Amino acid sequence: MDSVTQFVLGASISGALLGPRIGAKSLLIGGLVATLPDLDSFIPLGNAIDDMTHHRGFSHSILVQTAFTPVIAFIIGKIAPSTWIHKKMLFFTVWLTLITHSLLDSLTTYGTQILWPLNAGPPIAHPSIFIIDPVYTLLLLAGVLTMFFARKTSGGGFRVNQILLAASSAYLAIGFAGNAVVASRAAADPVFQNMRIHVQPTPFNILLWQVSGISDDRFSTGLVSLIGNCGVENVISTSRQKSATRMLNVPASVKRLEWFTDGFYTYAEQDGKLSITDLRIGLYPSFPFSFEFAQEKNGLMVAKPPEKIALSYQDRASDIFGLMGDKLTGCSTVIEKDTADGN
């Protein structure tokens, strides 16, 4: 999730647990602790792919977070002695604030390596919320602001913050259930038969969902609304290139991206250059995480430092909000499209 959401989630949790004991300062403590896992994004790892695939790694592991909880709590206790009086609650608050950061990230498309360093497969993900969702964020923010501005009143805004924290959790539960509903509809759709399926909310909401399916040589994607009984619509199917062509040794960072995407990737060769694209985020033909990593030389593809390809928004991607409007008001009449072009 975005940093603002993670901050207000941490602040809300800390406000609910520590707030009645130490007051509004708990909001700042929780918010700052909740941002700690994302500091890994400032660690340069040598190339664009590694910078992407190692994010949400060690700092997002609940095993690492549990180990570091006493250290972080001790530091907080030294800086803010009033918290050390409630040391058991402080420890629990720090731990819960850290792991909820990672658990929330695991409800987005790219998931989280929550069991690092254990070899537990690709990042764990059950997409239930988009990386930015104003409804979820505003519920948390409203509770945090209420508690801050009511800090000198008898109630202190604690109850309102707790209620809105619960409401935000219920919102996540709806998204979690929505994933299951959409996955069921997609599995019954003939277009996605014999394909691995990935479903996720479209930007900023949990009402309209994107379905993506892959086989060894095909990629299909479409939209499903939770409102009504429409199936998968606005479907596009295209070819998919599973392996890197004319390349003797695929760089380790590129193989890691295959792993990171849980198989939802495609290679493409164009103008003597080879690229790999993560197919989970974006609408065909525009995907924001595409990397050029090899160039033709003497008939073979030779590796070069990966570079992120600048996204060129084309009609299909720029129509997302129009499609959202259509889908949220009824079943679409757009027929299925098919293209022989690769990504």
Coordinates of C-alpha atoms in Angstrom, one line a residue:
M1 CA 0.0 0.0 0.0
D2 CA 1.0 3.6 -0.3
S3 CA 3.0 5.2 2.5
V4 CA 0.1 7.5 3.7
T5 CA -2.2 4.5 4.2
Q6 CA 0.5 2.6 6.0
F7 CA 1.1 5.6 8.3
V8 CA -2.5 6.1 9.2
L9 CA -3.1 2.4 9.7
G10 CA -0.2 2.3 12.2
A11 CA -1.4 5.5 13.8
S12 CA -4.9 4.1 14.2
I13 CA -3.8 0.8 15.7
S14 CA -1.5 2.5 18.1
G15 CA -4.2 5.0 19.0
A16 CA -6.6 2.2 19.7
L17 CA -4.1 0.3 22.0
L18 CA -1.8 2.9 23.5
G19 CA -4.0 5.9 23.1
P20 CA -6.1 5.4 26.2
R21 CA -2.8 5.1 28.2
I22 CA -0.5 7.8 26.7
G23 CA -2.8 10.0 24.7
A24 CA -2.4 11.4 21.2
K25 CA 1.3 10.9 21.1
S26 CA 0.5 7.3 20.4
L27 CA -0.6 8.3 16.9
L28 CA 2.8 9.6 15.9
I29 CA 4.5 6.5 17.4
G30 CA 2.3 4.1 15.5
G31 CA 2.6 6.0 12.3
L32 CA 6.4 6.2 12.4
V33 CA 6.8 2.5 13.3
A34 CA 4.4 1.5 10.4
T35 CA 6.7 3.3 7.9
L36 CA 9.8 1.4 9.0
P37 CA 9.4 -1.6 6.7
D38 CA 9.3 0.5 3.6
L39 CA 12.7 2.0 4.3
D40 CA 14.0 -1.0 2.2
S41 CA 13.0 0.9 -0.9
F42 CA 15.9 3.3 -0.3
I43 CA 18.5 0.5 -0.6
P44 CA 20.0 0.4 -4.1
L45 CA 20.5 -3.1 -5.3
G46 CA 22.3 -2.6 -8.6
N47 CA 19.6 -2.6 -11.3
A48 CA 15.9 -1.8 -11.9
I49 CA 14.6 -5.4 -11.6
D50 CA 16.4 -6.2 -8.4
D51 CA 15.2 -2.9 -6.9
M52 CA 11.7 -4.0 -7.6
T53 CA 11.8 -7.6 -6.7
H54 CA 13.7 -7.3 -3.4
H55 CA 11.3 -4.7 -2.1
R56 CA 8.9 -6.1 0.5
G57 CA 11.5 -8.7 1.4
F58 CA 13.5 -8.9 4.6
S59 CA 12.0 -5.8 6.2
H60 CA 8.5 -7.1 5.5
S61 CA 9.1 -10.5 7.0
I62 CA 7.0 -11.1 10.1
L63 CA 9.8 -13.3 11.4
V64 CA 12.3 -10.3 11.2
Q65 CA 9.7 -7.9 12.5
T66 CA 9.0 -10.1 15.5
A67 CA 12.7 -10.4 16.3
F68 CA 13.2 -6.6 16.1
T69 CA 10.1 -5.7 18.1
P70 CA 11.9 -5.6 21.5
V71 CA 14.6 -3.4 20.0
I72 CA 12.2 -0.9 18.6
A73 CA 10.0 -0.9 21.7
F74 CA 13.1 -0.3 23.9
I75 CA 14.2 2.7 21.7
I76 CA 10.7 4.1 21.9
G77 CA 10.7 3.7 25.7
K78 CA 13.9 5.6 25.9
I79 CA 12.7 8.5 23.8
A80 CA 9.2 8.6 25.3
P81 CA 9.5 7.3 28.9
S82 CA 5.7 7.4 29.5
T83 CA 5.3 4.5 27.1
W84 CA 7.7 2.3 29.1
I85 CA 5.2 2.3 32.0
H86 CA 3.0 0.3 29.8
K87 CA 5.8 -1.9 28.4
K88 CA 3.7 -5.0 27.6
M89 CA 1.2 -3.0 25.6
L90 CA 4.0 -1.1 23.9
F91 CA 5.6 -4.3 22.8
F92 CA 2.3 -5.6 21.5
T93 CA 1.5 -2.4 19.7
V94 CA 4.9 -2.2 18.0
W95 CA 4.6 -5.8 16.9
L96 CA 1.1 -5.5 15.6
T97 CA 1.8 -2.2 13.8
L98 CA 4.8 -3.9 12.0
I99 CA 3.0 -7.1 11.0
T100 CA -0.2 -5.4 9.8
H101 CA 2.0 -3.4 7.4
S102 CA 3.1 -6.6 5.8
L103 CA -0.3 -8.3 6.0
L104 CA -1.9 -5.3 4.3
D105 CA 0.7 -5.4 1.6
S106 CA -0.1 -9.1 1.1
L107 CA -3.6 -8.1 0.2
T108 CA -2.3 -6.2 -2.9
T109 CA -1.3 -7.6 -6.2
Y110 CA 2.5 -7.8 -5.6
G111 CA 2.1 -9.4 -2.2
T112 CA 4.8 -9.7 0.5
Q113 CA 7.7 -12.0 1.3
I114 CA 6.3 -12.4 4.8
L115 CA 8.2 -15.5 5.6
W116 CA 11.6 -14.4 4.4
P117 CA 14.3 -15.9 4.6
L118 CA 12.3 -19.2 4.4
N119 CA 11.9 -20.6 0.9
A120 CA 8.1 -20.2 0.8
G121 CA 7.7 -19.5 -3.0
P122 CA 6.8 -16.2 -4.6
P123 CA 5.5 -13.3 -2.5
I124 CA 2.3 -14.2 -0.7
A125 CA -0.6 -12.3 -2.3
H126 CA -4.4 -12.4 -2.1
P127 CA -5.3 -9.2 -4.0
S128 CA -8.2 -7.7 -2.1
I129 CA -7.5 -4.0 -2.4
F130 CA -5.7 -1.8 -4.9
I131 CA -2.4 -0.2 -3.8
I132 CA -4.2 3.1 -3.4
D133 CA -7.8 2.9 -2.2
P134 CA -9.3 6.2 -0.9
V135 CA -12.2 4.6 0.9
Y136 CA -9.9 2.5 3.1
T137 CA -7.5 5.3 3.7
L138 CA -10.2 7.9 4.5
L139 CA -11.8 5.6 7.1
L140 CA -8.5 5.3 8.9
L141 CA -7.7 9.0 8.5
A142 CA -11.0 10.0 9.9
G143 CA -10.5 8.0 13.0
V144 CA -6.9 9.3 13.5
L145 CA -7.9 13.0 13.0
T146 CA -10.9 12.6 15.3
M147 CA -8.6 11.3 18.0
F148 CA -6.1 14.1 17.4
F149 CA -8.5 16.9 17.5
A150 CA -10.5 15.5 20.5
R151 CA -7.3 14.7 22.5
K152 CA -8.2 17.3 25.1
T153 CA -11.8 16.2 25.5
S154 CA -13.0 13.7 28.1
G155 CA -13.6 11.0 25.4
G156 CA -10.4 11.7 23.6
G157 CA -11.9 10.3 20.3
F158 CA -10.7 6.8 21.3
R159 CA -14.0 5.2 20.6
V160 CA -14.5 6.8 17.2
N161 CA -11.0 5.7 16.1
Q162 CA -11.6 2.2 17.2
I163 CA -15.0 2.0 15.4
L164 CA -13.4 3.4 12.1
L165 CA -10.5 1.0 12.5
A166 CA -13.0 -1.9 12.7
A167 CA -14.9 -0.4 9.7
S168 CA -11.7 -0.3 7.6
S169 CA -11.1 -4.0 8.5
A170 CA -14.6 -4.8 7.4
Y171 CA -13.8 -3.1 4.1
L172 CA -10.8 -5.3 3.6
A173 CA -12.9 -8.4 4.4
I174 CA -15.4 -7.3 1.6
G175 CA -12.5 -7.1 -0.8
F176 CA -11.2 -10.5 0.3
A177 CA -14.6 -12.0 -0.4
G178 CA -14.8 -10.1 -3.7
N179 CA -11.6 -11.8 -4.8
A180 CA -13.2 -15.2 -4.3
V181 CA -16.4 -14.2 -6.1
V182 CA -14.6 -12.9 -9.1
A183 CA -12.2 -15.9 -9.2
S184 CA -15.3 -18.2 -9.3
R185 CA -16.8 -16.3 -12.2
A186 CA -13.6 -16.3 -14.1
A187 CA -13.0 -20.0 -13.6
A188 CA -16.4 -20.7 -15.2
D189 CA -15.7 -18.5 -18.3
P190 CA -14.7 -20.4 -21.4
V191 CA -12.0 -17.9 -22.3
F192 CA -10.1 -18.7 -19.1
Q193 CA -10.4 -22.5 -19.3
N194 CA -7.0 -24.3 -18.9
M195 CA -5.4 -21.1 -17.7
R196 CA -3.9 -19.9 -14.4
I197 CA -6.1 -17.0 -13.2
H198 CA -5.1 -13.9 -11.3
V199 CA -7.8 -11.4 -10.1
Q200 CA -7.3 -8.0 -8.6
P201 CA -9.3 -4.8 -8.0
T202 CA -9.0 -2.1 -10.5
P203 CA -7.6 1.3 -9.3
F204 CA -9.2 3.0 -6.3
N205 CA -12.2 0.7 -5.7
I206 CA -13.3 -2.9 -4.8
L207 CA -16.3 -3.0 -7.1
L208 CA -14.7 -3.5 -10.5
W209 CA -12.1 -6.2 -10.9
Q210 CA -9.6 -7.3 -13.5
V211 CA -9.1 -10.9 -14.4
S212 CA -5.9 -12.1 -16.1
G213 CA -5.2 -15.6 -17.3
I214 CA -2.1 -17.2 -18.7
S215 CA -1.2 -20.4 -20.5
D216 CA 2.1 -21.3 -22.0
D217 CA 1.4 -19.3 -25.2
R218 CA -1.7 -17.1 -24.4
F219 CA -2.6 -14.2 -22.2
S220 CA -6.2 -13.1 -21.7
T221 CA -7.6 -10.2 -19.6
G222 CA -11.0 -8.7 -18.9
L223 CA -13.2 -6.9 -16.3
V224 CA -15.8 -8.1 -13.9
S225 CA -18.1 -6.0 -11.8
L226 CA -19.3 -7.2 -8.4
I227 CA -22.6 -5.3 -9.1
G228 CA -24.9 -7.6 -11.0
N229 CA -24.3 -11.0 -12.4
C230 CA -22.2 -10.1 -15.5
G231 CA -19.4 -12.4 -16.4
V232 CA -15.9 -11.4 -17.6
E233 CA -16.3 -8.7 -20.3
N234 CA -14.2 -6.4 -22.4
V235 CA -11.9 -9.4 -22.9
I236 CA -8.7 -9.2 -24.9
S237 CA -6.6 -12.3 -25.7
T238 CA -3.2 -12.2 -27.1
S239 CA -0.1 -14.4 -27.6
R240 CA 2.4 -14.8 -24.8
Q241 CA 6.1 -15.6 -25.1
K242 CA 7.1 -17.8 -22.1
S243 CA 10.9 -18.0 -22.8
A244 CA 13.7 -15.7 -23.7
T245 CA 14.6 -16.2 -27.3
R246 CA 18.2 -16.5 -28.7
M247 CA 19.7 -16.1 -25.3
L248 CA 22.2 -18.7 -23.8
N249 CA 22.1 -17.5 -20.2
V250 CA 19.2 -15.5 -18.8
P251 CA 20.4 -13.1 -16.1
A252 CA 19.6 -14.0 -12.5
S253 CA 17.6 -10.8 -12.0
V254 CA 15.4 -11.7 -14.9
K255 CA 14.8 -15.2 -13.6
R256 CA 14.0 -13.6 -10.3
L257 CA 11.3 -11.5 -11.9
E258 CA 9.8 -14.6 -13.4
W259 CA 9.6 -16.0 -9.8
F260 CA 8.3 -12.6 -8.5
T261 CA 5.4 -12.5 -10.9
D262 CA 4.4 -16.1 -10.0
G263 CA 4.5 -16.9 -13.7
F264 CA 2.4 -13.9 -14.9
Y265 CA 5.0 -12.5 -17.3
T266 CA 5.8 -12.4 -21.0
Y267 CA 9.0 -11.9 -23.0
A268 CA 9.0 -9.8 -26.2
E269 CA 11.6 -9.2 -28.9
Q270 CA 11.4 -6.0 -30.8
D271 CA 14.0 -4.0 -32.8
G272 CA 16.8 -6.3 -31.8
K273 CA 16.0 -5.9 -28.1
L274 CA 14.6 -8.3 -25.6
S275 CA 12.3 -7.4 -22.7
I276 CA 10.2 -9.0 -20.0
T277 CA 6.9 -7.6 -18.7
D278 CA 5.0 -8.2 -15.5
L279 CA 1.4 -8.9 -16.7
R280 CA -0.4 -8.3 -13.4
I281 CA -0.5 -4.5 -13.2
G282 CA -1.9 -2.6 -16.2
L283 CA -4.3 -3.0 -19.0
Y284 CA -3.2 -4.4 -22.4
P285 CA -1.1 -3.1 -24.1
S286 CA 0.2 -0.8 -21.4
F287 CA 2.0 -2.4 -18.4
P288 CA 4.0 -0.2 -16.1
F289 CA 6.6 -2.8 -15.1
S290 CA 8.4 -3.8 -18.3
F291 CA 12.2 -4.1 -18.5
E292 CA 14.6 -4.2 -21.5
F293 CA 17.5 -6.4 -20.5
A294 CA 19.2 -7.8 -23.7
Q295 CA 20.3 -6.6 -27.2
E296 CA 21.1 -8.5 -30.4
K297 CA 24.7 -9.1 -31.2
N298 CA 25.9 -11.6 -33.9
G299 CA 22.6 -13.4 -34.0
L300 CA 22.3 -13.8 -30.2
M301 CA 20.8 -11.8 -27.4
V302 CA 23.4 -10.4 -25.1
A303 CA 22.5 -9.3 -21.6
K304 CA 22.8 -5.7 -20.6
P305 CA 21.8 -3.8 -17.4
P306 CA 18.0 -3.9 -17.1
E307 CA 16.2 -0.7 -17.9
K308 CA 12.6 0.1 -17.1
I309 CA 10.7 0.9 -20.3
A310 CA 8.8 4.2 -20.1
L311 CA 5.1 3.5 -20.2
S312 CA 3.2 4.7 -23.3
Y313 CA -0.5 4.9 -22.5
Q314 CA -2.5 3.8 -25.4
D315 CA -6.3 3.8 -25.9
R316 CA -6.9 0.6 -24.0
A317 CA -5.2 1.8 -20.9
S318 CA -6.5 5.3 -21.0
D319 CA -10.0 4.0 -21.2
I320 CA -9.9 2.4 -17.8
F321 CA -12.1 5.0 -16.1
G322 CA -14.6 4.9 -18.9
L323 CA -14.8 1.1 -18.7
M324 CA -15.2 1.4 -14.9
G325 CA -18.2 3.7 -15.4
D326 CA -19.8 1.3 -18.0
K327 CA -19.2 -1.8 -15.9
L328 CA -20.5 -0.3 -12.7
T329 CA -23.8 0.6 -14.3
G330 CA -24.6 -2.6 -16.1
C331 CA -23.3 -5.4 -18.3
S332 CA -21.1 -4.2 -21.2
T333 CA -22.0 -4.9 -24.8
V334 CA -18.4 -4.9 -25.9
I335 CA -17.6 -8.2 -27.7
E336 CA -14.4 -10.2 -27.1
K337 CA -11.3 -9.0 -29.0
D338 CA -8.4 -11.1 -30.1
T339 CA -5.0 -10.1 -31.3
A340 CA -2.1 -12.1 -32.6
D341 CA 0.4 -9.5 -31.4
G342 CA 2.6 -10.3 -28.4
N343 CA 2.9 -7.8 -25.6

